[in-house]
Amino acid sequence: MHLLLVAASFVALLQGGPKTPPADNKTKWPYTVTVKDAKGHPVPAKITVQILDPIGGVHAVQFDSNTKPITNHPIVGRFRDQLEWPPEARGFKFTFRVIVKALGSTKTLSTVVQPR
């Protein structure tokens, strides 16, 4: 899965694992956020990573290495992390969303994920 957003000031790309990841609390679902200028150079940005549930709830995604939410997290060019989908998520459709703020603009990247 690749989602590309181009703005006058920067290009943001969200790359994620399969759209139907295992929901078993142990399989890691990787994702990468890349932010570049029009010439392809890395850009400083702040990202917020969220999951929107089927009934409209918005949940902050936590870093894989700790329980801190990924909210306005500073990056330069690229951010990689992973998460685990719990068994309770099996069969439901979620929107995985990344909000990218860079160079005075805000862009939202998202993809639908349905854990199995």
N, C-alpha and C. Protein backbone atom coordinates (compact mmCIF):
# COMPACT_ATOMS: atom_id res chain seq x y z
N MET A 1 0.84 -1.17 0.00
CA MET A 1 0.00 0.00 0.00
C MET A 1 0.89 1.23 0.00
N HIS A 2 0.60 2.16 -0.90
CA HIS A 2 1.31 3.43 -0.97
C HIS A 2 0.29 4.54 -1.14
N LEU A 3 0.42 5.58 -0.35
CA LEU A 3 -0.44 6.75 -0.49
C LEU A 3 0.47 7.94 -0.60
N LEU A 4 0.33 8.70 -1.68
CA LEU A 4 1.20 9.83 -1.95
C LEU A 4 0.37 11.10 -2.01
N LEU A 5 0.81 12.12 -1.30
CA LEU A 5 0.14 13.41 -1.32
C LEU A 5 1.18 14.45 -1.70
N VAL A 6 0.88 15.25 -2.70
CA VAL A 6 1.80 16.28 -3.16
C VAL A 6 1.20 17.64 -2.87
N ALA A 7 1.95 18.50 -2.22
CA ALA A 7 1.52 19.86 -1.95
C ALA A 7 2.56 20.80 -2.56
N ALA A 8 2.23 22.07 -2.60
CA ALA A 8 3.18 23.04 -3.14
C ALA A 8 4.47 23.04 -2.34
N SER A 9 4.39 22.73 -1.05
CA SER A 9 5.56 22.84 -0.19
C SER A 9 6.27 21.52 0.10
N PHE A 10 5.54 20.41 0.15
CA PHE A 10 6.19 19.14 0.44
C PHE A 10 5.39 17.96 -0.10
N VAL A 11 6.06 16.82 -0.16
CA VAL A 11 5.46 15.56 -0.59
C VAL A 11 5.49 14.63 0.61
N ALA A 12 4.35 14.00 0.93
CA ALA A 12 4.27 13.06 2.04
C ALA A 12 3.81 11.70 1.52
N LEU A 13 4.43 10.64 2.00
CA LEU A 13 4.13 9.29 1.56
C LEU A 13 3.94 8.39 2.78
N LEU A 14 2.86 7.63 2.79
CA LEU A 14 2.61 6.63 3.83
C LEU A 14 2.71 5.26 3.19
N GLN A 15 3.60 4.43 3.72
CA GLN A 15 3.74 3.05 3.27
C GLN A 15 3.44 2.16 4.46
N GLY A 16 2.54 1.20 4.26
CA GLY A 16 2.18 0.31 5.36
C GLY A 16 2.24 -1.14 4.94
N GLY A 17 2.10 -2.00 5.93
CA GLY A 17 2.07 -3.42 5.67
C GLY A 17 0.78 -3.79 4.95
N PRO A 18 0.45 -5.07 4.93
CA PRO A 18 -0.76 -5.49 4.22
C PRO A 18 -2.02 -4.89 4.83
N LYS A 19 -3.04 -4.71 4.01
CA LYS A 19 -4.29 -4.11 4.48
C LYS A 19 -5.12 -5.08 5.33
N THR A 20 -4.71 -6.34 5.38
CA THR A 20 -5.40 -7.33 6.21
C THR A 20 -4.38 -8.02 7.12
N PRO A 21 -3.82 -7.29 8.09
CA PRO A 21 -2.79 -7.88 8.97
C PRO A 21 -3.40 -8.86 9.98
N PRO A 22 -2.60 -9.77 10.49
CA PRO A 22 -3.09 -10.66 11.54
C PRO A 22 -3.41 -9.87 12.81
N ALA A 23 -4.49 -10.23 13.47
CA ALA A 23 -4.86 -9.59 14.74
C ALA A 23 -4.58 -10.60 15.85
N ASP A 24 -3.31 -10.63 16.28
CA ASP A 24 -2.91 -11.67 17.23
C ASP A 24 -2.03 -11.16 18.37
N ASN A 25 -1.88 -9.84 18.49
CA ASN A 25 -1.07 -9.24 19.56
C ASN A 25 0.40 -9.63 19.51
N LYS A 26 0.87 -10.19 18.41
CA LYS A 26 2.29 -10.53 18.34
C LYS A 26 2.91 -10.23 16.98
N THR A 27 2.10 -10.19 15.92
CA THR A 27 2.63 -9.90 14.60
C THR A 27 2.74 -8.39 14.42
N LYS A 28 3.90 -7.92 14.05
CA LYS A 28 4.14 -6.49 13.88
C LYS A 28 3.66 -6.03 12.51
N TRP A 29 2.91 -4.91 12.49
CA TRP A 29 2.45 -4.28 11.25
C TRP A 29 3.30 -3.04 11.03
N PRO A 30 4.24 -3.08 10.06
CA PRO A 30 5.16 -1.95 9.87
C PRO A 30 4.53 -0.84 9.03
N TYR A 31 4.98 0.38 9.30
CA TYR A 31 4.59 1.51 8.46
C TYR A 31 5.71 2.53 8.44
N THR A 32 5.76 3.30 7.36
CA THR A 32 6.78 4.33 7.17
C THR A 32 6.12 5.59 6.65
N VAL A 33 6.53 6.73 7.19
CA VAL A 33 6.08 8.03 6.71
C VAL A 33 7.32 8.75 6.19
N THR A 34 7.23 9.24 4.94
CA THR A 34 8.33 9.96 4.33
C THR A 34 7.85 11.35 3.95
N VAL A 35 8.67 12.36 4.27
CA VAL A 35 8.33 13.76 3.97
C VAL A 35 9.52 14.39 3.26
N LYS A 36 9.28 14.88 2.03
CA LYS A 36 10.34 15.48 1.23
C LYS A 36 9.83 16.76 0.57
N ASP A 37 10.78 17.59 0.14
CA ASP A 37 10.39 18.76 -0.64
C ASP A 37 10.25 18.35 -2.10
N ALA A 38 9.91 19.29 -2.95
CA ALA A 38 9.69 19.00 -4.37
C ALA A 38 10.93 18.46 -5.07
N LYS A 39 12.11 18.75 -4.53
CA LYS A 39 13.36 18.27 -5.11
C LYS A 39 13.80 16.92 -4.54
N GLY A 40 13.02 16.38 -3.59
CA GLY A 40 13.34 15.09 -3.02
C GLY A 40 14.21 15.13 -1.78
N HIS A 41 14.43 16.31 -1.22
CA HIS A 41 15.25 16.44 -0.01
C HIS A 41 14.39 16.22 1.23
N PRO A 42 14.93 15.57 2.27
CA PRO A 42 14.18 15.38 3.52
C PRO A 42 13.75 16.71 4.12
N VAL A 43 12.56 16.73 4.70
CA VAL A 43 12.00 17.94 5.27
C VAL A 43 11.70 17.72 6.75
N PRO A 44 12.01 18.68 7.63
CA PRO A 44 11.57 18.58 9.02
C PRO A 44 10.05 18.66 9.09
N ALA A 45 9.46 17.81 9.91
CA ALA A 45 8.00 17.78 10.02
C ALA A 45 7.61 17.31 11.41
N LYS A 46 6.33 17.45 11.72
CA LYS A 46 5.75 16.88 12.93
C LYS A 46 4.61 15.98 12.49
N ILE A 47 4.57 14.78 13.08
CA ILE A 47 3.53 13.83 12.69
C ILE A 47 2.70 13.42 13.90
N THR A 48 1.45 13.13 13.63
CA THR A 48 0.53 12.56 14.60
C THR A 48 -0.07 11.32 13.95
N VAL A 49 -0.02 10.18 14.65
CA VAL A 49 -0.51 8.92 14.10
C VAL A 49 -1.73 8.48 14.90
N GLN A 50 -2.81 8.15 14.18
CA GLN A 50 -4.08 7.82 14.83
C GLN A 50 -4.75 6.63 14.14
N ILE A 51 -5.63 5.99 14.90
CA ILE A 51 -6.52 4.97 14.34
C ILE A 51 -7.94 5.43 14.59
N LEU A 52 -8.74 5.44 13.53
CA LEU A 52 -10.16 5.77 13.64
C LEU A 52 -10.93 4.46 13.64
N ASP A 53 -11.73 4.23 14.69
CA ASP A 53 -12.47 2.98 14.78
C ASP A 53 -13.79 3.08 14.00
N PRO A 54 -14.49 1.94 13.81
CA PRO A 54 -15.70 1.93 12.98
C PRO A 54 -16.85 2.77 13.52
N ILE A 55 -16.83 3.12 14.80
CA ILE A 55 -17.95 3.92 15.33
C ILE A 55 -17.55 5.38 15.53
N GLY A 56 -16.42 5.79 14.96
CA GLY A 56 -16.04 7.19 14.97
C GLY A 56 -15.04 7.61 16.03
N GLY A 57 -14.59 6.70 16.86
CA GLY A 57 -13.59 7.04 17.87
C GLY A 57 -12.22 7.25 17.25
N VAL A 58 -11.46 8.17 17.81
CA VAL A 58 -10.10 8.45 17.35
C VAL A 58 -9.13 8.07 18.47
N HIS A 59 -8.15 7.23 18.14
CA HIS A 59 -7.22 6.72 19.13
C HIS A 59 -5.79 7.03 18.71
N ALA A 60 -5.01 7.60 19.62
CA ALA A 60 -3.60 7.87 19.35
C ALA A 60 -2.84 6.55 19.28
N VAL A 61 -1.97 6.44 18.29
CA VAL A 61 -1.11 5.27 18.17
C VAL A 61 0.12 5.52 19.05
N GLN A 62 0.55 4.48 19.75
CA GLN A 62 1.71 4.59 20.62
C GLN A 62 2.95 4.06 19.91
N PHE A 63 4.11 4.58 20.31
CA PHE A 63 5.37 4.03 19.81
C PHE A 63 5.42 2.54 20.14
N ASP A 64 6.00 1.76 19.24
CA ASP A 64 6.12 0.32 19.48
C ASP A 64 6.99 0.03 20.70
N SER A 65 7.96 0.89 20.97
CA SER A 65 8.92 0.64 22.03
C SER A 65 8.46 1.10 23.42
N ASN A 66 7.37 1.89 23.49
CA ASN A 66 6.88 2.35 24.80
C ASN A 66 5.39 2.73 24.67
N THR A 67 4.83 3.31 25.69
CA THR A 67 3.41 3.64 25.67
C THR A 67 3.14 5.11 25.39
N LYS A 68 4.14 5.84 24.92
CA LYS A 68 3.97 7.25 24.60
C LYS A 68 3.23 7.39 23.26
N PRO A 69 2.20 8.25 23.20
CA PRO A 69 1.48 8.44 21.93
C PRO A 69 2.33 9.22 20.91
N ILE A 70 2.13 8.91 19.65
CA ILE A 70 2.84 9.60 18.58
C ILE A 70 1.99 10.82 18.21
N THR A 71 2.24 11.92 18.91
CA THR A 71 1.48 13.15 18.73
C THR A 71 2.44 14.31 18.56
N ASN A 72 2.36 15.00 17.44
CA ASN A 72 3.28 16.10 17.12
C ASN A 72 4.73 15.69 17.30
N HIS A 73 5.05 14.51 16.86
CA HIS A 73 6.40 13.96 16.98
C HIS A 73 7.30 14.53 15.87
N PRO A 74 8.42 15.16 16.24
CA PRO A 74 9.30 15.74 15.22
C PRO A 74 10.09 14.66 14.48
N ILE A 75 10.15 14.81 13.17
CA ILE A 75 10.95 13.92 12.32
C ILE A 75 11.68 14.78 11.30
N VAL A 76 12.66 14.18 10.65
CA VAL A 76 13.31 14.82 9.51
C VAL A 76 13.35 13.79 8.39
N GLY A 77 12.45 13.93 7.44
CA GLY A 77 12.45 13.08 6.26
C GLY A 77 11.73 11.75 6.37
N ARG A 78 12.04 10.96 7.40
CA ARG A 78 11.46 9.61 7.46
C ARG A 78 11.21 9.17 8.89
N PHE A 79 10.09 8.45 9.07
CA PHE A 79 9.74 7.87 10.37
C PHE A 79 9.27 6.45 10.11
N ARG A 80 9.80 5.51 10.89
CA ARG A 80 9.40 4.09 10.79
C ARG A 80 9.00 3.60 12.16
N ASP A 81 7.93 2.82 12.19
CA ASP A 81 7.52 2.19 13.43
C ASP A 81 6.64 0.99 13.05
N GLN A 82 6.10 0.36 14.05
CA GLN A 82 5.22 -0.79 13.82
C GLN A 82 4.25 -0.89 14.97
N LEU A 83 3.15 -1.60 14.72
CA LEU A 83 2.18 -1.80 15.79
C LEU A 83 1.59 -3.19 15.67
N GLU A 84 0.93 -3.60 16.74
CA GLU A 84 0.27 -4.91 16.77
C GLU A 84 -1.23 -4.68 16.83
N TRP A 85 -1.98 -5.45 16.05
CA TRP A 85 -3.44 -5.37 16.08
C TRP A 85 -3.96 -6.42 17.06
N PRO A 86 -4.79 -6.03 18.03
CA PRO A 86 -5.29 -6.99 19.02
C PRO A 86 -6.37 -7.89 18.42
N PRO A 87 -6.58 -9.07 19.00
CA PRO A 87 -7.61 -9.99 18.50
C PRO A 87 -9.00 -9.36 18.43
N GLU A 88 -9.29 -8.41 19.32
CA GLU A 88 -10.60 -7.76 19.33
C GLU A 88 -10.85 -6.93 18.06
N ALA A 89 -9.79 -6.63 17.32
CA ALA A 89 -9.92 -5.83 16.10
C ALA A 89 -10.30 -6.68 14.89
N ARG A 90 -10.23 -7.98 15.03
CA ARG A 90 -10.45 -8.91 13.92
C ARG A 90 -11.80 -8.66 13.24
N GLY A 91 -11.74 -8.49 11.92
CA GLY A 91 -12.96 -8.36 11.12
C GLY A 91 -13.51 -6.95 10.98
N PHE A 92 -13.02 -6.00 11.75
CA PHE A 92 -13.50 -4.63 11.67
C PHE A 92 -12.60 -3.81 10.74
N LYS A 93 -13.17 -2.76 10.15
CA LYS A 93 -12.39 -1.86 9.31
C LYS A 93 -12.00 -0.63 10.12
N PHE A 94 -10.71 -0.31 10.09
CA PHE A 94 -10.16 0.85 10.78
C PHE A 94 -9.49 1.76 9.77
N THR A 95 -9.47 3.04 10.05
CA THR A 95 -8.71 3.97 9.22
C THR A 95 -7.43 4.31 9.98
N PHE A 96 -6.31 4.01 9.35
CA PHE A 96 -5.00 4.35 9.90
C PHE A 96 -4.64 5.70 9.31
N ARG A 97 -4.44 6.70 10.17
CA ARG A 97 -4.27 8.08 9.70
C ARG A 97 -2.99 8.69 10.25
N VAL A 98 -2.30 9.42 9.39
CA VAL A 98 -1.11 10.16 9.78
C VAL A 98 -1.31 11.61 9.35
N ILE A 99 -1.19 12.52 10.31
CA ILE A 99 -1.29 13.95 10.04
C ILE A 99 0.13 14.49 10.01
N VAL A 100 0.50 15.11 8.90
CA VAL A 100 1.86 15.61 8.69
C VAL A 100 1.82 17.14 8.61
N LYS A 101 2.62 17.79 9.45
CA LYS A 101 2.75 19.25 9.43
C LYS A 101 4.19 19.58 9.06
N ALA A 102 4.33 20.32 7.96
CA ALA A 102 5.67 20.71 7.51
C ALA A 102 5.58 21.97 6.65
N LEU A 103 6.58 22.79 6.75
CA LEU A 103 6.72 23.97 5.91
C LEU A 103 5.44 24.81 5.86
N GLY A 104 4.76 24.92 6.97
CA GLY A 104 3.57 25.76 7.06
C GLY A 104 2.30 25.15 6.52
N SER A 105 2.33 23.87 6.15
CA SER A 105 1.15 23.20 5.62
C SER A 105 0.85 21.94 6.43
N THR A 106 -0.39 21.47 6.34
CA THR A 106 -0.79 20.23 6.99
C THR A 106 -1.42 19.32 5.94
N LYS A 107 -0.99 18.07 5.92
CA LYS A 107 -1.53 17.07 5.01
C LYS A 107 -1.93 15.84 5.82
N THR A 108 -3.01 15.19 5.41
CA THR A 108 -3.47 13.99 6.09
C THR A 108 -3.37 12.81 5.15
N LEU A 109 -2.69 11.75 5.59
CA LEU A 109 -2.57 10.51 4.85
C LEU A 109 -3.37 9.44 5.57
N SER A 110 -4.09 8.60 4.85
CA SER A 110 -4.84 7.55 5.53
C SER A 110 -5.03 6.35 4.62
N THR A 111 -5.26 5.22 5.26
CA THR A 111 -5.57 3.98 4.55
C THR A 111 -6.49 3.14 5.43
N VAL A 112 -7.30 2.32 4.80
CA VAL A 112 -8.21 1.45 5.55
C VAL A 112 -7.52 0.11 5.78
N VAL A 113 -7.61 -0.36 7.02
CA VAL A 113 -7.00 -1.63 7.41
C VAL A 113 -8.10 -2.49 8.06
N GLN A 114 -8.14 -3.77 7.67
CA GLN A 114 -9.11 -4.70 8.26
C GLN A 114 -8.36 -5.92 8.78
N PRO A 115 -8.01 -5.89 10.08
CA PRO A 115 -7.28 -7.03 10.66
C PRO A 115 -8.06 -8.34 10.52
N ARG A 116 -7.34 -9.42 10.36
CA ARG A 116 -7.98 -10.75 10.21
C ARG A 116 -7.54 -11.67 11.33
